[in-house]
Amino acid sequence: NPAFNLLEINAAGIVNSAPNITYLSLVELDTDVAYYWRVRTNDGSGYGNYSTTANFTLDSYLATTLVNSQVNFGNVSAGSSYDTLLGSPAPFLLVNNGNIINNVTITATSYFQSAAFPSEYYQFKARANESGSFNENLSAMSWTNMTNETSIIHVVNWDWHEVNNDFLTDLKVTIPNDEGYGAKNSTVTFAVSG
């Protein structure tokens, strides 16, 4: 605050190491909050006056990378099920590159012509890749029918800290017995909100 009566950081003993004088704080700052700062020197015989007060704001930054952006089951057989749990094919991998906690909604277009949509023939589930990346109790951690419904949050409180900022999304398809031959595809969308 501009009155400096509730300090976030109070650093003393910063040594002049010309040409640059830097200070790295280990205090995690909040986003979208104005932080005020000022400095004063000490020449060994006393403190000088404070500098003019300045401020900065660490803006919220929503950024996501879809590392693995395609799942290809290859040639499949009617009546059989296929999934990404064992990594062949690899599941989707998303990384939170921003600086805020997010929620993710997962939707898709229909995959099969002969099966209802949504149905148990086309499913997904979130999976932790790094421990603590999101709230597993509130997220879709078991097989969930893929849908185009956008009002459901499937990954809750997805963290941004480097040690736990990613998650996997597994796909499972069960080929209907009466599904025709030919290539099948679906567009999966990850809608991320802060």
PDB file of N, CA and C in Angstrom, residues 52-129:
ATOM      1  N   THR A  52      11.284   8.902  -4.575  1.00  0.00           N
ATOM      2  CA  THR A  52       9.881   9.078  -4.933  1.00  0.00           C
ATOM      3  C   THR A  52       9.225   7.705  -4.996  1.00  0.00           C
ATOM      4  N   THR A  53       8.000   7.589  -4.507  1.00  0.00           N
ATOM      5  CA  THR A  53       7.276   6.322  -4.535  1.00  0.00           C
ATOM      6  C   THR A  53       6.872   5.985  -5.963  1.00  0.00           C
ATOM      7  N   ALA A  54       7.084   4.735  -6.325  1.00  0.00           N
ATOM      8  CA  ALA A  54       6.662   4.225  -7.628  1.00  0.00           C
ATOM      9  C   ALA A  54       5.829   2.973  -7.387  1.00  0.00           C
ATOM     10  N   ASN A  55       5.202   2.452  -8.439  1.00  0.00           N
ATOM     11  CA  ASN A  55       4.423   1.231  -8.271  1.00  0.00           C
ATOM     12  C   ASN A  55       4.469   0.396  -9.538  1.00  0.00           C
ATOM     13  N   PHE A  56       4.086  -0.847  -9.388  1.00  0.00           N
ATOM     14  CA  PHE A  56       3.943  -1.758 -10.521  1.00  0.00           C
ATOM     15  C   PHE A  56       2.817  -2.724 -10.209  1.00  0.00           C
ATOM     16  N   THR A  57       2.278  -3.335 -11.244  1.00  0.00           N
ATOM     17  CA  THR A  57       1.238  -4.349 -11.114  1.00  0.00           C
ATOM     18  C   THR A  57       1.657  -5.562 -11.929  1.00  0.00           C
ATOM     19  N   LEU A  58       1.583  -6.720 -11.321  1.00  0.00           N
ATOM     20  CA  LEU A  58       1.851  -7.972 -12.006  1.00  0.00           C
ATOM     21  C   LEU A  58       0.526  -8.434 -12.606  1.00  0.00           C
ATOM     22  N   ASP A  59       0.375  -8.276 -13.917  1.00  0.00           N
ATOM     23  CA  ASP A  59      -0.888  -8.594 -14.589  1.00  0.00           C
ATOM     24  C   ASP A  59      -1.120 -10.101 -14.656  1.00  0.00           C
ATOM     25  N   SER A  60      -2.396 -10.494 -14.569  1.00  0.00           N
ATOM     26  CA  SER A  60      -2.762 -11.892 -14.794  1.00  0.00           C
ATOM     27  C   SER A  60      -2.383 -12.276 -16.207  1.00  0.00           C
ATOM     28  N   TYR A  61      -1.869 -13.487 -16.346  1.00  0.00           N
ATOM     29  CA  TYR A  61      -1.438 -13.957 -17.651  1.00  0.00           C
ATOM     30  C   TYR A  61      -1.970 -15.365 -17.850  1.00  0.00           C
ATOM     31  N   LEU A  62      -2.887 -15.504 -18.787  1.00  0.00           N
ATOM     32  CA  LEU A  62      -3.493 -16.788 -19.099  1.00  0.00           C
ATOM     33  C   LEU A  62      -2.813 -17.337 -20.349  1.00  0.00           C
ATOM     34  N   ALA A  63      -2.048 -18.413 -20.197  1.00  0.00           N
ATOM     35  CA  ALA A  63      -1.323 -18.996 -21.332  1.00  0.00           C
ATOM     36  C   ALA A  63      -1.238 -20.503 -21.149  1.00  0.00           C
ATOM     37  N   THR A  64      -1.576 -21.218 -22.211  1.00  0.00           N
ATOM     38  CA  THR A  64      -1.582 -22.680 -22.180  1.00  0.00           C
ATOM     39  C   THR A  64      -0.886 -23.216 -23.418  1.00  0.00           C
ATOM     40  N   THR A  65      -0.116 -24.279 -23.236  1.00  0.00           N
ATOM     41  CA  THR A  65       0.505 -24.965 -24.364  1.00  0.00           C
ATOM     42  C   THR A  65      -0.043 -26.385 -24.418  1.00  0.00           C
ATOM     43  N   LEU A  66      -0.510 -26.759 -25.593  1.00  0.00           N
ATOM     44  CA  LEU A  66      -0.946 -28.127 -25.832  1.00  0.00           C
ATOM     45  C   LEU A  66       0.246 -28.856 -26.446  1.00  0.00           C
ATOM     46  N   VAL A  67       0.994 -29.576 -25.600  1.00  0.00           N
ATOM     47  CA  VAL A  67       2.246 -30.200 -26.016  1.00  0.00           C
ATOM     48  C   VAL A  67       1.977 -31.348 -26.986  1.00  0.00           C
ATOM     49  N   ASN A  68       1.104 -32.254 -26.598  1.00  0.00           N
ATOM     50  CA  ASN A  68       0.695 -33.325 -27.502  1.00  0.00           C
ATOM     51  C   ASN A  68      -0.700 -32.980 -27.987  1.00  0.00           C
ATOM     52  N   SER A  69      -0.822 -32.592 -29.246  1.00  0.00           N
ATOM     53  CA  SER A  69      -2.083 -32.034 -29.741  1.00  0.00           C
ATOM     54  C   SER A  69      -2.876 -32.994 -30.618  1.00  0.00           C
ATOM     55  N   GLN A  70      -2.424 -34.232 -30.745  1.00  0.00           N
ATOM     56  CA  GLN A  70      -3.122 -35.179 -31.604  1.00  0.00           C
ATOM     57  C   GLN A  70      -3.059 -36.577 -31.009  1.00  0.00           C
ATOM     58  N   VAL A  71      -4.176 -37.288 -31.073  1.00  0.00           N
ATOM     59  CA  VAL A  71      -4.236 -38.687 -30.655  1.00  0.00           C
ATOM     60  C   VAL A  71      -4.713 -39.485 -31.859  1.00  0.00           C
ATOM     61  N   ASN A  72      -3.924 -40.472 -32.279  1.00  0.00           N
ATOM     62  CA  ASN A  72      -4.256 -41.265 -33.456  1.00  0.00           C
ATOM     63  C   ASN A  72      -4.276 -42.739 -33.058  1.00  0.00           C
ATOM     64  N   PHE A  73      -5.474 -43.339 -33.084  1.00  0.00           N
ATOM     65  CA  PHE A  73      -5.608 -44.742 -32.701  1.00  0.00           C
ATOM     66  C   PHE A  73      -5.245 -45.700 -33.834  1.00  0.00           C
ATOM     67  N   GLY A  74      -5.032 -45.185 -35.036  1.00  0.00           N
ATOM     68  CA  GLY A  74      -4.649 -46.040 -36.163  1.00  0.00           C
ATOM     69  C   GLY A  74      -5.786 -46.949 -36.593  1.00  0.00           C
ATOM     70  N   ASN A  75      -5.445 -48.117 -37.126  1.00  0.00           N
ATOM     71  CA  ASN A  75      -6.450 -49.086 -37.574  1.00  0.00           C
ATOM     72  C   ASN A  75      -7.064 -49.789 -36.370  1.00  0.00           C
ATOM     73  N   VAL A  76      -8.373 -49.836 -36.335  1.00  0.00           N
ATOM     74  CA  VAL A  76      -9.090 -50.408 -35.191  1.00  0.00           C
ATOM     75  C   VAL A  76     -10.127 -51.416 -35.682  1.00  0.00           C
ATOM     76  N   SER A  77     -10.653 -52.219 -34.757  1.00  0.00           N
ATOM     77  CA  SER A  77     -11.638 -53.254 -35.087  1.00  0.00           C
ATOM     78  C   SER A  77     -12.960 -52.976 -34.380  1.00  0.00           C
ATOM     79  N   ALA A  78     -14.054 -53.246 -35.071  1.00  0.00           N
ATOM     80  CA  ALA A  78     -15.389 -53.072 -34.499  1.00  0.00           C
ATOM     81  C   ALA A  78     -15.531 -53.910 -33.233  1.00  0.00           C
ATOM     82  N   GLY A  79     -16.185 -53.329 -32.230  1.00  0.00           N
ATOM     83  CA  GLY A  79     -16.423 -54.024 -30.968  1.00  0.00           C
ATOM     84  C   GLY A  79     -15.261 -53.957 -29.992  1.00  0.00           C
ATOM     85  N   SER A  80     -14.140 -53.381 -30.378  1.00  0.00           N
ATOM     86  CA  SER A  80     -12.957 -53.297 -29.510  1.00  0.00           C
ATOM     87  C   SER A  80     -12.833 -51.906 -28.907  1.00  0.00           C
ATOM     88  N   SER A  81     -12.148 -51.828 -27.773  1.00  0.00           N
ATOM     89  CA  SER A  81     -11.899 -50.550 -27.099  1.00  0.00           C
ATOM     90  C   SER A  81     -10.413 -50.214 -27.149  1.00  0.00           C
ATOM     91  N   TYR A  82     -10.126 -48.924 -27.239  1.00  0.00           N
ATOM     92  CA  TYR A  82      -8.757 -48.426 -27.315  1.00  0.00           C
ATOM     93  C   TYR A  82      -8.655 -47.183 -26.438  1.00  0.00           C
ATOM     94  N   ASP A  83      -7.508 -47.035 -25.766  1.00  0.00           N
ATOM     95  CA  ASP A  83      -7.325 -45.842 -24.932  1.00  0.00           C
ATOM     96  C   ASP A  83      -5.858 -45.428 -24.916  1.00  0.00           C
ATOM     97  N   THR A  84      -5.594 -44.328 -24.247  1.00  0.00           N
ATOM     98  CA  THR A  84      -4.240 -43.751 -24.187  1.00  0.00           C
ATOM     99  C   THR A  84      -3.546 -43.996 -22.852  1.00  0.00           C
ATOM    100  N   LEU A  85      -4.114 -44.826 -21.992  1.00  0.00           N
ATOM    101  CA  LEU A  85      -3.580 -44.999 -20.638  1.00  0.00           C
ATOM    102  C   LEU A  85      -2.136 -45.488 -20.603  1.00  0.00           C
ATOM    103  N   LEU A  86      -1.742 -46.334 -21.529  1.00  0.00           N
ATOM    104  CA  LEU A  86      -0.383 -46.885 -21.517  1.00  0.00           C
ATOM    105  C   LEU A  86       0.580 -46.094 -22.402  1.00  0.00           C
ATOM    106  N   GLY A  87       0.075 -44.991 -22.993  1.00  0.00           N
ATOM    107  CA  GLY A  87       0.959 -44.106 -23.744  1.00  0.00           C
ATOM    108  C   GLY A  87       1.111 -44.419 -25.225  1.00  0.00           C
ATOM    109  N   SER A  88       0.358 -45.387 -25.742  1.00  0.00           N
ATOM    110  CA  SER A  88       0.438 -45.683 -27.169  1.00  0.00           C
ATOM    111  C   SER A  88      -0.967 -45.866 -27.717  1.00  0.00           C
ATOM    112  N   PRO A  89      -1.538 -44.825 -28.280  1.00  0.00           N
ATOM    113  CA  PRO A  89      -0.945 -43.504 -28.514  1.00  0.00           C
ATOM    114  C   PRO A  89      -0.886 -42.678 -27.233  1.00  0.00           C
ATOM    115  N   ALA A  90      -0.098 -41.615 -27.291  1.00  0.00           N
ATOM    116  CA  ALA A  90       0.069 -40.740 -26.129  1.00  0.00           C
ATOM    117  C   ALA A  90      -1.187 -39.904 -25.901  1.00  0.00           C
ATOM    118  N   PRO A  91      -1.516 -39.613 -24.650  1.00  0.00           N
ATOM    119  CA  PRO A  91      -2.657 -38.743 -24.348  1.00  0.00           C
ATOM    120  C   PRO A  91      -2.320 -37.284 -24.644  1.00  0.00           C
ATOM    121  N   PHE A  92      -3.332 -36.429 -24.582  1.00  0.00           N
ATOM    122  CA  PHE A  92      -3.082 -34.997 -24.676  1.00  0.00           C
ATOM    123  C   PHE A  92      -2.287 -34.558 -23.447  1.00  0.00           C
ATOM    124  N   LEU A  93      -1.376 -33.617 -23.630  1.00  0.00           N
ATOM    125  CA  LEU A  93      -0.599 -33.050 -22.520  1.00  0.00           C
ATOM    126  C   LEU A  93      -0.717 -31.539 -22.599  1.00  0.00           C
ATOM    127  N   LEU A  94      -1.225 -30.924 -21.525  1.00  0.00           N
ATOM    128  CA  LEU A  94      -1.379 -29.469 -21.461  1.00  0.00           C
ATOM    129  C   LEU A  94      -0.498 -28.900 -20.372  1.00  0.00           C
ATOM    130  N   VAL A  95       0.090 -27.722 -20.639  1.00  0.00           N
ATOM    131  CA  VAL A  95       0.958 -27.034 -19.689  1.00  0.00           C
ATOM    132  C   VAL A  95       0.407 -25.639 -19.449  1.00  0.00           C
ATOM    133  N   ASN A  96       0.298 -25.254 -18.186  1.00  0.00           N
ATOM    134  CA  ASN A  96      -0.123 -23.905 -17.812  1.00  0.00           C
ATOM    135  C   ASN A  96       1.124 -23.025 -17.789  1.00  0.00           C
ATOM    136  N   ASN A  97       1.293 -22.170 -18.806  1.00  0.00           N
ATOM    137  CA  ASN A  97       2.445 -21.282 -18.903  1.00  0.00           C
ATOM    138  C   ASN A  97       2.158 -19.896 -18.339  1.00  0.00           C
ATOM    139  N   GLY A  98       0.991 -19.694 -17.782  1.00  0.00           N
ATOM    140  CA  GLY A  98       0.614 -18.384 -17.263  1.00  0.00           C
ATOM    141  C   GLY A  98       1.044 -18.206 -15.823  1.00  0.00           C
ATOM    142  N   ASN A  99       0.359 -17.292 -15.137  1.00  0.00           N
ATOM    143  CA  ASN A  99       0.688 -17.032 -13.735  1.00  0.00           C
ATOM    144  C   ASN A  99      -0.557 -17.021 -12.851  1.00  0.00           C
ATOM    145  N   ILE A 100      -1.620 -17.677 -13.309  1.00  0.00           N
ATOM    146  CA  ILE A 100      -2.852 -17.763 -12.522  1.00  0.00           C
ATOM    147  C   ILE A 100      -3.392 -19.190 -12.562  1.00  0.00           C
ATOM    148  N   ILE A 101      -4.179 -19.520 -11.555  1.00  0.00           N
ATOM    149  CA  ILE A 101      -4.860 -20.810 -11.492  1.00  0.00           C
ATOM    150  C   ILE A 101      -6.022 -20.783 -12.479  1.00  0.00           C
ATOM    151  N   ASN A 102      -6.216 -21.885 -13.197  1.00  0.00           N
ATOM    152  CA  ASN A 102      -7.234 -21.972 -14.249  1.00  0.00           C
ATOM    153  C   ASN A 102      -8.199 -23.114 -13.999  1.00  0.00           C
ATOM    154  N   ASN A 103      -9.300 -23.067 -14.747  1.00  0.00           N
ATOM    155  CA  ASN A 103     -10.225 -24.178 -14.865  1.00  0.00           C
ATOM    156  C   ASN A 103     -10.309 -24.533 -16.344  1.00  0.00           C
ATOM    157  N   VAL A 104     -10.553 -25.816 -16.638  1.00  0.00           N
ATOM    158  CA  VAL A 104     -10.564 -26.272 -18.024  1.00  0.00           C
ATOM    159  C   VAL A 104     -11.853 -27.047 -18.303  1.00  0.00           C
ATOM    160  N   THR A 105     -12.488 -26.705 -19.415  1.00  0.00           N
ATOM    161  CA  THR A 105     -13.634 -27.447 -19.928  1.00  0.00           C
ATOM    162  C   THR A 105     -13.187 -28.191 -21.179  1.00  0.00           C
ATOM    163  N   ILE A 106     -13.505 -29.484 -21.243  1.00  0.00           N
ATOM    164  CA  ILE A 106     -13.091 -30.322 -22.363  1.00  0.00           C
ATOM    165  C   ILE A 106     -14.331 -30.699 -23.165  1.00  0.00           C
ATOM    166  N   THR A 107     -14.335 -30.367 -24.452  1.00  0.00           N
ATOM    167  CA  THR A 107     -15.449 -30.696 -25.329  1.00  0.00           C
ATOM    168  C   THR A 107     -14.902 -31.288 -26.626  1.00  0.00           C
ATOM    169  N   ALA A 108     -15.799 -31.859 -27.411  1.00  0.00           N
ATOM    170  CA  ALA A 108     -15.376 -32.430 -28.691  1.00  0.00           C
ATOM    171  C   ALA A 108     -16.553 -32.508 -29.641  1.00  0.00           C
ATOM    172  N   THR A 109     -16.221 -32.759 -30.892  1.00  0.00           N
ATOM    173  CA  THR A 109     -17.240 -33.071 -31.884  1.00  0.00           C
ATOM    174  C   THR A 109     -17.442 -34.587 -31.888  1.00  0.00           C
ATOM    175  N   SER A 110     -18.535 -35.017 -32.449  1.00  0.00           N
ATOM    176  CA  SER A 110     -18.863 -36.442 -32.495  1.00  0.00           C
ATOM    177  C   SER A 110     -17.764 -37.223 -33.216  1.00  0.00           C
ATOM    178  N   TYR A 111     -17.533 -38.462 -32.780  1.00  0.00           N
ATOM    179  CA  TYR A 111     -16.479 -39.301 -33.352  1.00  0.00           C
ATOM    180  C   TYR A 111     -17.037 -40.369 -34.298  1.00  0.00           C
ATOM    181  N   PHE A 112     -18.173 -40.924 -33.927  1.00  0.00           N
ATOM    182  CA  PHE A 112     -18.750 -42.021 -34.702  1.00  0.00           C
ATOM    183  C   PHE A 112     -20.055 -41.597 -35.362  1.00  0.00           C
ATOM    184  N   GLN A 113     -20.381 -42.257 -36.477  1.00  0.00           N
ATOM    185  CA  GLN A 113     -21.647 -41.992 -37.156  1.00  0.00           C
ATOM    186  C   GLN A 113     -22.770 -42.860 -36.614  1.00  0.00           C
ATOM    187  N   SER A 114     -22.454 -44.040 -36.123  1.00  0.00           N
ATOM    188  CA  SER A 114     -23.499 -44.989 -35.714  1.00  0.00           C
ATOM    189  C   SER A 114     -23.807 -44.957 -34.219  1.00  0.00           C
ATOM    190  N   ALA A 115     -23.054 -44.199 -33.434  1.00  0.00           N
ATOM    191  CA  ALA A 115     -23.264 -44.157 -31.981  1.00  0.00           C
ATOM    192  C   ALA A 115     -23.822 -42.805 -31.562  1.00  0.00           C
ATOM    193  N   ALA A 116     -24.617 -42.836 -30.509  1.00  0.00           N
ATOM    194  CA  ALA A 116     -25.157 -41.587 -29.958  1.00  0.00           C
ATOM    195  C   ALA A 116     -23.998 -40.730 -29.444  1.00  0.00           C
ATOM    196  N   PHE A 117     -24.234 -39.445 -29.411  1.00  0.00           N
ATOM    197  CA  PHE A 117     -23.236 -38.515 -28.866  1.00  0.00           C
ATOM    198  C   PHE A 117     -23.953 -37.539 -27.953  1.00  0.00           C
ATOM    199  N   PRO A 118     -23.590 -37.516 -26.679  1.00  0.00           N
ATOM    200  CA  PRO A 118     -22.528 -38.275 -25.990  1.00  0.00           C
ATOM    201  C   PRO A 118     -22.952 -39.713 -25.690  1.00  0.00           C
ATOM    202  N   SER A 119     -21.946 -40.573 -25.532  1.00  0.00           N
ATOM    203  CA  SER A 119     -22.188 -41.960 -25.150  1.00  0.00           C
ATOM    204  C   SER A 119     -20.884 -42.571 -24.653  1.00  0.00           C
ATOM    205  N   GLU A 120     -20.991 -43.796 -24.139  1.00  0.00           N
ATOM    206  CA  GLU A 120     -19.822 -44.501 -23.616  1.00  0.00           C
ATOM    207  C   GLU A 120     -18.853 -44.930 -24.716  1.00  0.00           C
ATOM    208  N   TYR A 121     -19.210 -44.703 -25.971  1.00  0.00           N
ATOM    209  CA  TYR A 121     -18.323 -45.067 -27.076  1.00  0.00           C
ATOM    210  C   TYR A 121     -17.147 -44.097 -27.234  1.00  0.00           C
ATOM    211  N   TYR A 122     -17.272 -42.904 -26.682  1.00  0.00           N
ATOM    212  CA  TYR A 122     -16.218 -41.878 -26.833  1.00  0.00           C
ATOM    213  C   TYR A 122     -16.092 -41.164 -25.492  1.00  0.00           C
ATOM    214  N   GLN A 123     -14.987 -41.422 -24.775  1.00  0.00           N
ATOM    215  CA  GLN A 123     -14.830 -40.910 -23.419  1.00  0.00           C
ATOM    216  C   GLN A 123     -13.448 -40.301 -23.210  1.00  0.00           C
ATOM    217  N   PHE A 124     -13.335 -39.545 -22.115  1.00  0.00           N
ATOM    218  CA  PHE A 124     -12.069 -38.941 -21.718  1.00  0.00           C
ATOM    219  C   PHE A 124     -11.978 -38.933 -20.209  1.00  0.00           C
ATOM    220  N   LYS A 125     -10.786 -38.687 -19.699  1.00  0.00           N
ATOM    221  CA  LYS A 125     -10.593 -38.417 -18.272  1.00  0.00           C
ATOM    222  C   LYS A 125      -9.291 -37.654 -18.094  1.00  0.00           C
ATOM    223  N   ALA A 126      -9.273 -36.803 -17.091  1.00  0.00           N
ATOM    224  CA  ALA A 126      -8.064 -36.065 -16.734  1.00  0.00           C
ATOM    225  C   ALA A 126      -7.183 -36.971 -15.883  1.00  0.00           C
ATOM    226  N   ARG A 127      -5.875 -36.749 -15.987  1.00  0.00           N
ATOM    227  CA  ARG A 127      -4.929 -37.542 -15.209  1.00  0.00           C
ATOM    228  C   ARG A 127      -3.773 -36.657 -14.797  1.00  0.00           C
ATOM    229  N   ALA A 128      -3.357 -36.797 -13.557  1.00  0.00           N
ATOM    230  CA  ALA A 128      -2.222 -36.011 -13.071  1.00  0.00           C
ATOM    231  C   ALA A 128      -0.941 -36.496 -13.732  1.00  0.00           C
ATOM    232  N   ASN A 129      -0.166 -35.559 -14.235  1.00  0.00           N
ATOM    233  CA  ASN A 129       1.173 -35.860 -14.737  1.00  0.00           C
ATOM    234  C   ASN A 129       2.201 -35.454 -13.689  1.00  0.00           C
TER     235      ASN A 129
END
